[in-house]
CSV table of C-alpha atoms in Angstrom, one decimal:
chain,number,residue,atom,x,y,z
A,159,UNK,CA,4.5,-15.3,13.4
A,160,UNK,CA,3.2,-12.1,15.2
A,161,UNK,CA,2.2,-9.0,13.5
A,162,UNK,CA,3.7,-6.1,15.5
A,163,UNK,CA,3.0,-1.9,15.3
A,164,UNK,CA,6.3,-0.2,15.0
A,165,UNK,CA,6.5,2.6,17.5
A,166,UNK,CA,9.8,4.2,16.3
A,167,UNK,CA,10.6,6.1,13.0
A,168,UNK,CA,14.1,4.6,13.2
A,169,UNK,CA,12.6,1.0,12.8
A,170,UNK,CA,10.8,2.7,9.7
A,171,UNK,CA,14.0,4.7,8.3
A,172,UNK,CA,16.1,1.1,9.0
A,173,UNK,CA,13.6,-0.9,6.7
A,174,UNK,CA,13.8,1.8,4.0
A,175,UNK,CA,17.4,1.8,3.6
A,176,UNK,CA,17.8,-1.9,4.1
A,177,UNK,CA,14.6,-3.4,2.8
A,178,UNK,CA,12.5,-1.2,0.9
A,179,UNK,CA,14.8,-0.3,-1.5
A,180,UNK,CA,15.7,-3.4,-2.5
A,181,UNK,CA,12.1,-4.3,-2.6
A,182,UNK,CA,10.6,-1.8,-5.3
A,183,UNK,CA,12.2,0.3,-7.8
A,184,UNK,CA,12.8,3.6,-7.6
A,185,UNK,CA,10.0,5.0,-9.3
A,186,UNK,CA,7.7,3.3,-6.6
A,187,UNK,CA,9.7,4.2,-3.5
A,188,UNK,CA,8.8,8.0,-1.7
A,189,UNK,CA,10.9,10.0,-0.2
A,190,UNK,CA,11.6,8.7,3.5
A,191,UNK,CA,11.2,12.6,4.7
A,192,UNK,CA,7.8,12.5,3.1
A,193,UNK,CA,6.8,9.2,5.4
A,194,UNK,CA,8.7,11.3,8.1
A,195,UNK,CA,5.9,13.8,7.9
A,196,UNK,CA,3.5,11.7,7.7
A,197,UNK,CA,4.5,10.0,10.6
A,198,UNK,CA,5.6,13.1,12.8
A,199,UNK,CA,1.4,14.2,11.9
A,200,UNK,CA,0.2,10.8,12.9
A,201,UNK,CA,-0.6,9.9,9.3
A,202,UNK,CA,1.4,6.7,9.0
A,203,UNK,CA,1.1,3.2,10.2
A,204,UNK,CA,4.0,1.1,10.1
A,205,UNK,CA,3.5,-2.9,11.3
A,206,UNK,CA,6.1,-5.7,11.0
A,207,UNK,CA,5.9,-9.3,10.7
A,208,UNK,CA,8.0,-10.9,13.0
A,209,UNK,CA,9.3,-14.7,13.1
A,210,UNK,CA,11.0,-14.1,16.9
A,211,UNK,CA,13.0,-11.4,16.5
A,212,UNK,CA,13.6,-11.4,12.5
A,213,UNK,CA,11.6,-9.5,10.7
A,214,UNK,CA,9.3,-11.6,7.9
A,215,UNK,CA,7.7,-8.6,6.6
A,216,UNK,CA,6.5,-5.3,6.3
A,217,UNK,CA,3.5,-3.2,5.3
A,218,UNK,CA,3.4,0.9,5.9
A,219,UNK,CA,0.1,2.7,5.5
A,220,UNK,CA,-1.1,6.6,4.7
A,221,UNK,CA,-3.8,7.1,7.1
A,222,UNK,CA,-6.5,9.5,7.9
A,223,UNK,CA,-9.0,9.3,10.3
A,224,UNK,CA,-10.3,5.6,9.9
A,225,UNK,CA,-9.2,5.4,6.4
A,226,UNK,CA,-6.2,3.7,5.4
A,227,UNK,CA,-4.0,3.3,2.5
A,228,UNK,CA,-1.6,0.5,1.7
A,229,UNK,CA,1.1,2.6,1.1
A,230,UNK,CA,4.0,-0.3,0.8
A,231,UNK,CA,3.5,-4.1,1.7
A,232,UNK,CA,6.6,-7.1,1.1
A,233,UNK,CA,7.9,-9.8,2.3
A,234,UNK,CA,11.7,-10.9,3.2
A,235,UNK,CA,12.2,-12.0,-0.7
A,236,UNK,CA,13.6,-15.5,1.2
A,237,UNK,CA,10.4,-15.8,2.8
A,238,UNK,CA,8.2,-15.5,-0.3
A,239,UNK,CA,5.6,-18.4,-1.6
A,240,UNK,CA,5.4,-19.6,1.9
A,241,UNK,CA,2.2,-18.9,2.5
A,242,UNK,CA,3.2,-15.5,4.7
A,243,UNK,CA,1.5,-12.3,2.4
A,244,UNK,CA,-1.8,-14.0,3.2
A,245,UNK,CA,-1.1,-14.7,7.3
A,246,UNK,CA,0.2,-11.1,7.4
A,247,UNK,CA,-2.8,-9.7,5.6
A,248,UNK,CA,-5.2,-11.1,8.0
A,249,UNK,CA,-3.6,-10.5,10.8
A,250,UNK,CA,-3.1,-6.8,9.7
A,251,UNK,CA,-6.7,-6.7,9.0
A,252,UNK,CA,-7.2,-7.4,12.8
A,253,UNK,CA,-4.3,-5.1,14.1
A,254,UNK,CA,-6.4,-2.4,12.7
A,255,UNK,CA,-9.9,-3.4,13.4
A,256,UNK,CA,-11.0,0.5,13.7
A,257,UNK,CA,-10.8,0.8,10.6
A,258,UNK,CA,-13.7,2.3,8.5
A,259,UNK,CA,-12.0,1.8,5.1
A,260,UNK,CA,-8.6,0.4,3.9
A,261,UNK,CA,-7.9,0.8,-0.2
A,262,UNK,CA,-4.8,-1.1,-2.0
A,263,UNK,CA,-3.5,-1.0,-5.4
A,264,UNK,CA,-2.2,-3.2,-7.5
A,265,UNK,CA,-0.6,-2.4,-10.8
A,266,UNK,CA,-3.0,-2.4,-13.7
A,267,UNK,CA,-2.3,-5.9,-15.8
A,268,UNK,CA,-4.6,-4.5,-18.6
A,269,UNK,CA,-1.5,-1.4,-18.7
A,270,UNK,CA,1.4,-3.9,-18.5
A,271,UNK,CA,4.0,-3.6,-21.5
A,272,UNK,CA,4.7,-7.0,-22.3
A,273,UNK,CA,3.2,-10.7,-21.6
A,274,UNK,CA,5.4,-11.2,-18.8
A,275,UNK,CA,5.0,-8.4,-16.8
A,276,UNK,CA,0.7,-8.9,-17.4
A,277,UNK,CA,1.0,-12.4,-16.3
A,278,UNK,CA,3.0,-11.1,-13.0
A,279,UNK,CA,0.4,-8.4,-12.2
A,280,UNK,CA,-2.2,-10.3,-12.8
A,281,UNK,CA,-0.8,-12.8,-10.2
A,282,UNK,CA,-0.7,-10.2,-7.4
A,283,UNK,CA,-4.2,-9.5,-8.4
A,284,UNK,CA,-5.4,-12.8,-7.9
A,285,UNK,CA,-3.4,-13.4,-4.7
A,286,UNK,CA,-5.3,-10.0,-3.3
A,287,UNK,CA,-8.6,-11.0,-4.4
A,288,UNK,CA,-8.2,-14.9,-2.5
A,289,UNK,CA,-7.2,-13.3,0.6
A,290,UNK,CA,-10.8,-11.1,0.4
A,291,UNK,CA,-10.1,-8.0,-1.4
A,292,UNK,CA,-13.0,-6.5,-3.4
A,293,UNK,CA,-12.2,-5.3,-6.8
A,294,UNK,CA,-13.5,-1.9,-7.3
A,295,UNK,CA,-14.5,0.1,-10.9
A,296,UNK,CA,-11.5,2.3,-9.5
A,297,UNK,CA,-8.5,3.3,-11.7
A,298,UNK,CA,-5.7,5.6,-11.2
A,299,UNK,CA,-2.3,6.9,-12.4
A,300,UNK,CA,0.3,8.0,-9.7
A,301,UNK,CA,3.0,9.4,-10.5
A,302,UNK,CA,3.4,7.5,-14.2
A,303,UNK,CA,1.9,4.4,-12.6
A,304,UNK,CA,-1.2,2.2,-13.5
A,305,UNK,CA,-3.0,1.0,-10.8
A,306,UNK,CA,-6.7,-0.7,-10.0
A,307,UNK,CA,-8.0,-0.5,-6.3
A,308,UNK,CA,-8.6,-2.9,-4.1
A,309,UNK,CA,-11.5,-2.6,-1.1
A,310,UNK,CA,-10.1,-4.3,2.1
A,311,UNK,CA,-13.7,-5.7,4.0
A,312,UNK,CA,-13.7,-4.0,6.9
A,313,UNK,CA,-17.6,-4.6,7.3
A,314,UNK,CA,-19.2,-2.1,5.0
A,315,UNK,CA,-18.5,-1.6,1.2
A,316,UNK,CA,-18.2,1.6,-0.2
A,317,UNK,CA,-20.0,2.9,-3.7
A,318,UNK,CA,-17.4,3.9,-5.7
A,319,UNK,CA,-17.8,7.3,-5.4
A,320,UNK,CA,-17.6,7.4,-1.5
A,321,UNK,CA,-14.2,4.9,-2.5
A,322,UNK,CA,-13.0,7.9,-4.8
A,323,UNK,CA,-13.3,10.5,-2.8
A,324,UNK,CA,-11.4,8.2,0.2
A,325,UNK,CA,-8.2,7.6,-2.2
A,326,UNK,CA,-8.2,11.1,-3.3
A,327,UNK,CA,-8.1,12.2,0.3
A,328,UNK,CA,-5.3,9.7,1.3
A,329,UNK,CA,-3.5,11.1,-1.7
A,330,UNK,CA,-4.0,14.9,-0.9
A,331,UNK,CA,-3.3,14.5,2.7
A,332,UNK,CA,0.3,13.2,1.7
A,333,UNK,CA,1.0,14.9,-1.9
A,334,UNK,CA,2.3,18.5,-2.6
A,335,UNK,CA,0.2,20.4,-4.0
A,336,UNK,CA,1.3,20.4,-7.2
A,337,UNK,CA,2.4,16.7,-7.4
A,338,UNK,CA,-0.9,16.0,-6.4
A,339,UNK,CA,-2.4,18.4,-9.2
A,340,UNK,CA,-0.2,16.6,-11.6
A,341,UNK,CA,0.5,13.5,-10.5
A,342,UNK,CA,-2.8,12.2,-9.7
A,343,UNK,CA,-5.7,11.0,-11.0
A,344,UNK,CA,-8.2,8.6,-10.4
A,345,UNK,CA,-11.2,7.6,-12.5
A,346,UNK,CA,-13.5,4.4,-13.4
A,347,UNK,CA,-13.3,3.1,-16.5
């Protein structure tokens, strides 16, 4: 398994329409023209994780500067409980080893509607925080969604304020205006 940098936004726009979509619901999924800017500015990071040539997995990120932002991260639905989100995380931790901060989010279990849905969120929780994520005293709401965020060690923690103005940054460097005025928020509990 190697973890590869995608260099072309057709290799991006071909695991949207094939992938990605199957992957999260439509509520979670952006517009691919608003990755397309993002891209075209030099603000997103695409990686793959390849078995040969067959493609394992994917995670895209919003970046700025040094910061990064887990923007969307899966695995072939065939290749799941095979130990591969946790080989891919690492090795995406050393693809990019500049980094000065990377933030993920998983949904809130303490927002979940029903048992089910808590006991699957809390799940992905867990699996984050055994492959080294640091829980933060972060919460947000994007777009309708519940989320706590997740500090990736990338050799210096953040306080939580220097964490919220990070997110908020990765979130106005990508949002319109007004999505982002209305759409966003971030606070600790």
């Amino acid at each position: 398994m190697e973890t590869k940098r995608l260099t072309e936004f057709k290799q991006v726009e071909m695991i949207y329409n094939t992938r990605l979509k199957k992957d999260f619901v439509r509520n979670e999924r952006k517009p691919l023209s608003s990755m397309k800017r993002s891209w075209d500015r030099d603000a997103y990071d695409c990686y793959g994780l390849f078995d040969g040539d067959s493609m394992a997995g994917y995670a895209f990120f919003v970046r700025e500067g040094r910061w990064y932002l887990f923007d969307y991260l899966a695995i072939a639905e065939e290749r799941r409980d095979q130990g591969l989100g946790g080989l891919f995380l690492g090795q995406l931790a050393s693809c990019i080893g500049d980094a000065d901060c990377i933030v993920g989010e998983v949904e809130d279990p303490d927002r979940a509607e029903d048992e089910e849905t808590r006991d699957l969120r809390l799940r992905r929780l867990q699996f984050y925080l055994r492959c080294g994520y640091r829980q933060t005293a972060l919460r947000a709401t994007v777009f309708g969604a519940d989320y706590r965020i997740l500090e990736v060690p990338t050799g210096r923690e953040h306080t939580t304020e220097e964490l919220k103005t990070i997110y908020t940054e990765l979130y106005r460097s990508t949002l319109p205006a007004l999505f982002f005025r209305t759409q966003f928020r971030v606070t600790t509990p």
